[in-house]
Coordinates of C-alpha atoms and ligand atoms in Angstrom, one line a residue:
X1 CA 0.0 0.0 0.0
X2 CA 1.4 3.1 -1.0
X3 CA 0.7 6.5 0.8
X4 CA 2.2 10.1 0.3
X5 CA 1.7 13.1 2.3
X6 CA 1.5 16.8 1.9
X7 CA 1.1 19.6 4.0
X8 CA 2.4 23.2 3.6
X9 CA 3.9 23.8 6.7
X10 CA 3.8 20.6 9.0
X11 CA 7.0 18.6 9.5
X12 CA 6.9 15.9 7.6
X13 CA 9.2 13.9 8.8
X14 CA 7.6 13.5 12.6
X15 CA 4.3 12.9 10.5
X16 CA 5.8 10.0 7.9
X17 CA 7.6 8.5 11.2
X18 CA 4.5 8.4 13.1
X19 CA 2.6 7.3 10.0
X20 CA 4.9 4.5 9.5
X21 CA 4.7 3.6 13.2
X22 CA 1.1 2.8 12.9
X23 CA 0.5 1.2 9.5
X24 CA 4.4 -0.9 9.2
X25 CA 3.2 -2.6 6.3
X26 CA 2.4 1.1 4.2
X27 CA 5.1 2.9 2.1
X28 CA 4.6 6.4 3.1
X29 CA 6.2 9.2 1.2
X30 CA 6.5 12.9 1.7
X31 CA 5.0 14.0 -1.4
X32 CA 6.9 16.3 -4.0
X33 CA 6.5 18.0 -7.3
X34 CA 7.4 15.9 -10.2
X35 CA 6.7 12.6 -7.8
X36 CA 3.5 10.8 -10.1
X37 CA 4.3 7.2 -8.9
X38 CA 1.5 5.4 -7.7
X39 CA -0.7 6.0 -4.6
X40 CA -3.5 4.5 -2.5
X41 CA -4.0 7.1 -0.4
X42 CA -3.3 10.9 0.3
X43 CA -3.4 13.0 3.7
X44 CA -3.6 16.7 2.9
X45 CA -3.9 19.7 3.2
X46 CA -3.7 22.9 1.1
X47 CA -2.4 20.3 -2.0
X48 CA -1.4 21.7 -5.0
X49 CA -3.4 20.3 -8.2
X50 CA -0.9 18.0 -10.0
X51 CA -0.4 15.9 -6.3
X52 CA -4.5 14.7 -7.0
X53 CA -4.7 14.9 -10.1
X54 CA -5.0 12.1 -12.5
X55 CA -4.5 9.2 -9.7
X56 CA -6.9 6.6 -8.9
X57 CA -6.8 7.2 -5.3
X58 CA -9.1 5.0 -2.4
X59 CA -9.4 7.6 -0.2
X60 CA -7.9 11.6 0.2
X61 CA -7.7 12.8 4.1
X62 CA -7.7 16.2 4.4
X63 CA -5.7 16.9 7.6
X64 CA -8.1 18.7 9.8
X65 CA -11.4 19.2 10.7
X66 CA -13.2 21.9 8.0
X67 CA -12.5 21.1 4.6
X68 CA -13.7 24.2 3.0
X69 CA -10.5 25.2 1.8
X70 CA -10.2 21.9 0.0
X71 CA -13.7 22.0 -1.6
X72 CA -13.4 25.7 -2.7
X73 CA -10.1 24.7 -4.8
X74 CA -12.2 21.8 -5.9
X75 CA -14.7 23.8 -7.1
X76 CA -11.8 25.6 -9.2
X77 CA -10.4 22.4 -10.2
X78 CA -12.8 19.6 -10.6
X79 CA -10.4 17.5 -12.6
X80 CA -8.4 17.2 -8.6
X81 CA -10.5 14.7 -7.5
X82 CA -13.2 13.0 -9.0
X83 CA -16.5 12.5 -6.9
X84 CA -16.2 8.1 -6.7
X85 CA -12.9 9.1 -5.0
X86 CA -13.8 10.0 -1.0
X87 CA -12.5 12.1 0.8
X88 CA -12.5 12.3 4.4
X89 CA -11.7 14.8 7.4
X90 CA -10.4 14.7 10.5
X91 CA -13.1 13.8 13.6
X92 CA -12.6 15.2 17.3
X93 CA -9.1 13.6 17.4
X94 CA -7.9 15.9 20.0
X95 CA -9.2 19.0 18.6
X96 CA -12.8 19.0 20.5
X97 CA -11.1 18.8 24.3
X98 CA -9.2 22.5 22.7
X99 CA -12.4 24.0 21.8
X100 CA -13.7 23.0 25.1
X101 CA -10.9 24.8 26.9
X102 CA -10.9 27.8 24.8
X103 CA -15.1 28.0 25.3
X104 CA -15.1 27.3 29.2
X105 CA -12.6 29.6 29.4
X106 CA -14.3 32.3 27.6
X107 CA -17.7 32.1 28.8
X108 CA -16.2 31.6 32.6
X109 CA -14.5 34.9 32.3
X110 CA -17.4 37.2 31.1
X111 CA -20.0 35.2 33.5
X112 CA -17.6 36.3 36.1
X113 CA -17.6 39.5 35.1
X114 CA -13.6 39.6 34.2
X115 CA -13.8 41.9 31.5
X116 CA -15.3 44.9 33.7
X117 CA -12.8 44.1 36.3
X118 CA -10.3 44.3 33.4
X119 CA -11.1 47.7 32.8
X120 CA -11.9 49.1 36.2
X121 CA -8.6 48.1 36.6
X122 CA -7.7 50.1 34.2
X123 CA -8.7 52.9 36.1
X124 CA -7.2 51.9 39.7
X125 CA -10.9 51.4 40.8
X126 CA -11.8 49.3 43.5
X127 CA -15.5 48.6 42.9
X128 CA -17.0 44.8 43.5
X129 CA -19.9 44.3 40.7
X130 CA -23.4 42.9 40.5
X131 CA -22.8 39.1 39.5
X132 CA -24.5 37.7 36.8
X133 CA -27.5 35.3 37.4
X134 CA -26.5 31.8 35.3
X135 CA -30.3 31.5 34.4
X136 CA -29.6 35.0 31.7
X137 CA -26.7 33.4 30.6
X138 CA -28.3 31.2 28.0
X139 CA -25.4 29.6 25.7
X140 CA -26.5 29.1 21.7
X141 CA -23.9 26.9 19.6
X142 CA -24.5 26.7 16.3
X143 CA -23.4 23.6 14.8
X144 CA -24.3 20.6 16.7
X145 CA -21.4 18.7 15.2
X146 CA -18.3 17.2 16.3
X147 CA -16.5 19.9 17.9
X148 CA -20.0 22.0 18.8
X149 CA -21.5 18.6 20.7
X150 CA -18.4 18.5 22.7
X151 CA -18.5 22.5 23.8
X152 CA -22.2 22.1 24.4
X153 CA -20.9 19.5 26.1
X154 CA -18.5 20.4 28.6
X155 CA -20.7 24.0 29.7
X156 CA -23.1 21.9 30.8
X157 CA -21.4 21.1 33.7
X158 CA -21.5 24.6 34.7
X159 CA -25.1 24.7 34.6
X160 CA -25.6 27.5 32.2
X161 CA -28.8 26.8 29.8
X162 CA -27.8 25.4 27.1
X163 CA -29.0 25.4 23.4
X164 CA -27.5 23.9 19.9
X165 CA -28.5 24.6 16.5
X166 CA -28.1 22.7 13.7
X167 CA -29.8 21.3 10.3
X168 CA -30.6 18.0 12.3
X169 CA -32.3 17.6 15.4
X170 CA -30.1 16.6 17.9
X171 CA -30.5 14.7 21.4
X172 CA -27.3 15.9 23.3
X173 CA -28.8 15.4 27.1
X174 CA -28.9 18.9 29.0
X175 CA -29.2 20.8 25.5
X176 CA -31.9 21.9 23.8
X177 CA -32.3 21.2 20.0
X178 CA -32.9 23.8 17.4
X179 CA -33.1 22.4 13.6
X180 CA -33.0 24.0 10.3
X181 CA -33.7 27.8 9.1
X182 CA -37.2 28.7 10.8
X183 CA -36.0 27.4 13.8
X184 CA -32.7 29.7 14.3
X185 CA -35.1 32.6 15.4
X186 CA -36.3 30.7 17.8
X187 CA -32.7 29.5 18.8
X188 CA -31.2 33.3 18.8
X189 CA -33.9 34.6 20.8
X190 CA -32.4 35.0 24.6
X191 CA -29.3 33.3 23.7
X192 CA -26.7 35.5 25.6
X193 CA -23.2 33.7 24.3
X194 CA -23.5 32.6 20.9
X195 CA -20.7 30.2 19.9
X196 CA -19.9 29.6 16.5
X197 CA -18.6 25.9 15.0
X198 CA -20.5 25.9 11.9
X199 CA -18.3 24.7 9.0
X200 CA -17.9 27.0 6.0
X201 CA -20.7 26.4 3.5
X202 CA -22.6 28.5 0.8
X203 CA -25.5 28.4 3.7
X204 CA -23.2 29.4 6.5
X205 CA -21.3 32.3 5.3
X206 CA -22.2 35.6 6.6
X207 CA -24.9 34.2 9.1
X208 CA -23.3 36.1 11.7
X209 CA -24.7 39.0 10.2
X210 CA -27.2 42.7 11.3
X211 CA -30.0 40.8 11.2
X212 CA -28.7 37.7 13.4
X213 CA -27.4 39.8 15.6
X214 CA -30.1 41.8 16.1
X215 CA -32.1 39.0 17.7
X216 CA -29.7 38.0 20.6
X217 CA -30.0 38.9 23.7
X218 CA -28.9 42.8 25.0
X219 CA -25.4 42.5 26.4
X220 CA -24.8 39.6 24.5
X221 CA -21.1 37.7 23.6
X222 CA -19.5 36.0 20.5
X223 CA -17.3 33.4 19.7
X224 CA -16.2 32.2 16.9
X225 CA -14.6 29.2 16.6
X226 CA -15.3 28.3 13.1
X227 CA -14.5 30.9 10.2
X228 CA -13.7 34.1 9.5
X229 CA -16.1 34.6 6.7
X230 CA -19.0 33.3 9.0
X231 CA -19.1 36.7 10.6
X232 CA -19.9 40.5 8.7
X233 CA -17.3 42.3 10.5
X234 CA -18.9 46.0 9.8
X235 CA -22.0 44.2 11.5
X236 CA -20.5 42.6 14.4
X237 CA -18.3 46.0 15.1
X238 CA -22.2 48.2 14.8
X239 CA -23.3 45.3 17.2
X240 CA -20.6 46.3 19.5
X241 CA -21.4 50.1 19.1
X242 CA -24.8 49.9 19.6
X243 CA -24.7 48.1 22.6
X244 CA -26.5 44.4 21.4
X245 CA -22.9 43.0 21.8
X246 CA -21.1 43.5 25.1
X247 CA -18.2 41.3 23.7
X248 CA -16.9 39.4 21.1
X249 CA -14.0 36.9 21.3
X250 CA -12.4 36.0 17.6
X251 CA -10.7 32.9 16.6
X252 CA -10.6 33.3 12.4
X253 CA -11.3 36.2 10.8
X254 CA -11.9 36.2 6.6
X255 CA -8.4 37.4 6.1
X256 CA -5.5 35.7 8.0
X257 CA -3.6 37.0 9.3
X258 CA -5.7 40.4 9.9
X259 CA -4.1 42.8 9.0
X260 CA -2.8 45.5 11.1
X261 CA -5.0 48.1 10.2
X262 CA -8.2 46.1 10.7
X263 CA -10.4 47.9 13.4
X264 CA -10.8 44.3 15.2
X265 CA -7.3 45.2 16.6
X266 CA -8.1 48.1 18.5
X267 CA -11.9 47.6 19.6
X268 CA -11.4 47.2 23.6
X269 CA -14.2 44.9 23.8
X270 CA -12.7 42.4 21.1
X271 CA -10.5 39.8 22.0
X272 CA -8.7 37.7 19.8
X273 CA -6.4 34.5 19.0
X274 CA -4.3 33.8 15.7
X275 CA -6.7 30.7 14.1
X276 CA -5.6 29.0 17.4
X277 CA -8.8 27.5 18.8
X278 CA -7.9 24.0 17.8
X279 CA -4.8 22.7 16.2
X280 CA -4.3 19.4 14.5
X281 CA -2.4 16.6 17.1
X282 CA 0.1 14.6 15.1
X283 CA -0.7 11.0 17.2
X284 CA -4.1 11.3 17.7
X285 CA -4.9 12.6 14.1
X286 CA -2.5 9.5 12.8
X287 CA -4.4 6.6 14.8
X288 CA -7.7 8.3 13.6
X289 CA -6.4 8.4 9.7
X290 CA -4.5 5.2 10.1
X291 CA -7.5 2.9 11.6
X292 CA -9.5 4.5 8.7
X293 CA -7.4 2.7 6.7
X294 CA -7.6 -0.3 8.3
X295 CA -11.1 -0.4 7.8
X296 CA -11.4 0.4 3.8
X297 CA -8.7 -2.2 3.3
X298 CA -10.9 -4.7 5.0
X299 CA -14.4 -2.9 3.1
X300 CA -15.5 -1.6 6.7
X301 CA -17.5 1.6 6.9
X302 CA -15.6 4.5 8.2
X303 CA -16.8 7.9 9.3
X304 CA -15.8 11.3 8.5
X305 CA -16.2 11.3 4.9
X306 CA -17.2 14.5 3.5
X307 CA -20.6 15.3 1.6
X308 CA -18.9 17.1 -1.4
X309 CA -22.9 18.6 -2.4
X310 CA -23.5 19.6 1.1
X311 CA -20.3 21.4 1.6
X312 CA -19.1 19.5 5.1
Ligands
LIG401 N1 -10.6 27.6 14.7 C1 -10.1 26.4 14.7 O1 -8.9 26.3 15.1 C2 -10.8 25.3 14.1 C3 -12.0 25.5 13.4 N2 -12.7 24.4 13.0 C4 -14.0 24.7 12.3 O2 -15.1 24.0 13.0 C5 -16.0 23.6 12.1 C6 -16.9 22.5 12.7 O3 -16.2 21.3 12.9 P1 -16.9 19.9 13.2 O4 -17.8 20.1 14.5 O5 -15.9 18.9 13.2 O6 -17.9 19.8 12.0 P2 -19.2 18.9 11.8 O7 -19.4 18.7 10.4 O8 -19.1 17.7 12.7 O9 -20.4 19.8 12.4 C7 -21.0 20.8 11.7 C8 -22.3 21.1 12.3 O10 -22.9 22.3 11.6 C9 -24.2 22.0 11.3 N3 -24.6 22.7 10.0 C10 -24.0 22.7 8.8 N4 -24.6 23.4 7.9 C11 -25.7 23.9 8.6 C12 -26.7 24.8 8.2 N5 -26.8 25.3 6.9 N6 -27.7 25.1 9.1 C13 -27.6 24.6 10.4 N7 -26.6 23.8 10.8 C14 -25.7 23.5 9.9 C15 -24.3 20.5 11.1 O11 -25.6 20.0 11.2 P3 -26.0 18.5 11.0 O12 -25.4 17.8 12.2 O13 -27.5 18.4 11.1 O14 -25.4 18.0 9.8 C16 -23.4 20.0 12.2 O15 -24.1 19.9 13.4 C17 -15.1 23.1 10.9 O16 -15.9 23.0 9.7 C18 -14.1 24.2 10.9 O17 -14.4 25.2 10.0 C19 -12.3 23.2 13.1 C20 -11.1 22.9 13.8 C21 -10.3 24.0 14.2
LIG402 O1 -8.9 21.8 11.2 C1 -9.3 22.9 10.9 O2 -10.3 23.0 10.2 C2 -8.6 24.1 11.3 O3 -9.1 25.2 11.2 C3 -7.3 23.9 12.0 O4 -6.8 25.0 12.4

């Protein structure tokens, strides 16, 4: 079985060593211009053309979670990979117990009241606040996925209400399920943090717009989590102004890295991480992509293969 790897900026060495490590009996190659010799299988990400092109693969596997940026260069190139060829992303492995720590964290510190301190701080004032009452902090993730079942999932613990959205229903105990467009009113109304982990689809982009917005709750939070482009930036910064948004904490933004003279960077009520939220772990995304393997070799189902029509 031959396998060959690509990805812009990773080491590949640690990741051929590793791959090796689990699946002995594979040839595993760091993939190179020029290099046409057969494959089985390809882990990717960000591939040029010419590495997909033309080969009768079993299986791609893009390596991470949202696969948007391999779809949209799909879209530009369908000659890359035909449709019979699947293609599959990365599940959890490791990145849902990150998004968990970078939620808790973040809702923990405005339901505490940390930002206000922050800034009477700023100030030299000494002035103990009114807490918050957990039953106004109603949580609203959107996407009920993967990585958005596991956030939901560990808040719950702190008792805040808790609410998903999504285009299924969902039956995550302790959260209640919103489903498909004339539901998301419904879902936004009273939701006080909204968390974003929708992937990036033609539906999904700019949903975190005026008119979503609008419908929260006064005083409200984001996070996003997902992708820059799910948020109108002119609208989220007018939510801000206006007083709707009392903060916003920003993991992507449409252009990375922002740049420097993008008002995000200066709004005091913005915080913000460098597309940090959740990274892609070398040994747990290997056993994940190498038990995969295992399984199409033997004609076992295996999950995490991407609708190419849906967009996720
Ligand atoms: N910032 C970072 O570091 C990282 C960001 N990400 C982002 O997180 C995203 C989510 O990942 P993951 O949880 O694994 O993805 P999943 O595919 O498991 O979950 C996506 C969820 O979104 C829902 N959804 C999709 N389209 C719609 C729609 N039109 N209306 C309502 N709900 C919709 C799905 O509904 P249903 O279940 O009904 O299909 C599903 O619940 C990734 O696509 C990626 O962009 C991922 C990793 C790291
Ligand atoms: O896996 C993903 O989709 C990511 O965004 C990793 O940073």
């Amino acid at each position: 079985m031959d396998i060959i790897f690509y990805h812009p900026s990773f080491n590949n060495n640690d990741w051929i060593r590793a791959l090796r490590q689990a699946l002995p009996q594979a040839n595993i190659r760091a993939w190179t211009p020029g290099d046409n010799a057969h494959a089985d299988y390809a882990l990717v990400w960000h591939p040029p053309v010419e590495m997909l092109k033309g080969r009768q693969l079993k299986a791609v596997f893009a390596l991470g979670a949202g696969v948007d940026s391999i779809l949209s260069q799909l879209h530009a190139h369908p000659e890359m990979l035909p449709e019979s060829i699947p293609l599959f992303r990365l599940e959890d492995t490791g990145m849902g117990l990150q998004m968990q720590e970078y939620a808790v964290s973040q809702v923990l510190h405005w339901f505490r009241r940390f930002d206000d301190y922050q800034a009477l701080k700023q100030q030299a004032k000494w002035q103990p606040l009114e807490e918050y009452e957990r039953e106004d902090f109603t949580i609203g993730v959107l996407g009920a996925g993967v990585l958005g079942t596991k956030v939901a999932e560990s808040l719950r613990q702190w008792g805040f209400p808790l609410r998903s959205w999504s285009r299924s229903r969902k039956n995550i105990p302790g959260v209640t399920s919103f489903a498909g467009g004339e539901e998301l009113p419904a879902f936004l109304h009273g939701t006080r943090v909204l968390i974003n982990l929708l992937p990036n689809t033609p539906e999904t982009t700019g949903i975190i717009n005026r008119a979503l917005l609008n419908q929260l709750a006064d005083n409200s939070y984001v996070i996003n989590l997902a992708r820059g482009v799910h948020v109108v930036e002119g609208d989220l910064l007018a939510a801000l102004e206006s007083g709707k948004l009392k903060g916003a904490m920003l993991d992507v933004f449409s252009r990375e890295p922002l740049p420097s003279d993008n008002p995000l960077w200066a709004h005091p009520r913005v915080a913000m991480t460098p597309h940090m939220a959740a990274t892609t772990r070398r040994s747990e995304a290997v056993a994940f992509i190498a038990q995969a393997i295992q399984r199409i070799e033997r004609g076992e189902a295996v999950s995490g293969r991407v609708d190419r029509a849906r967009g996720y």
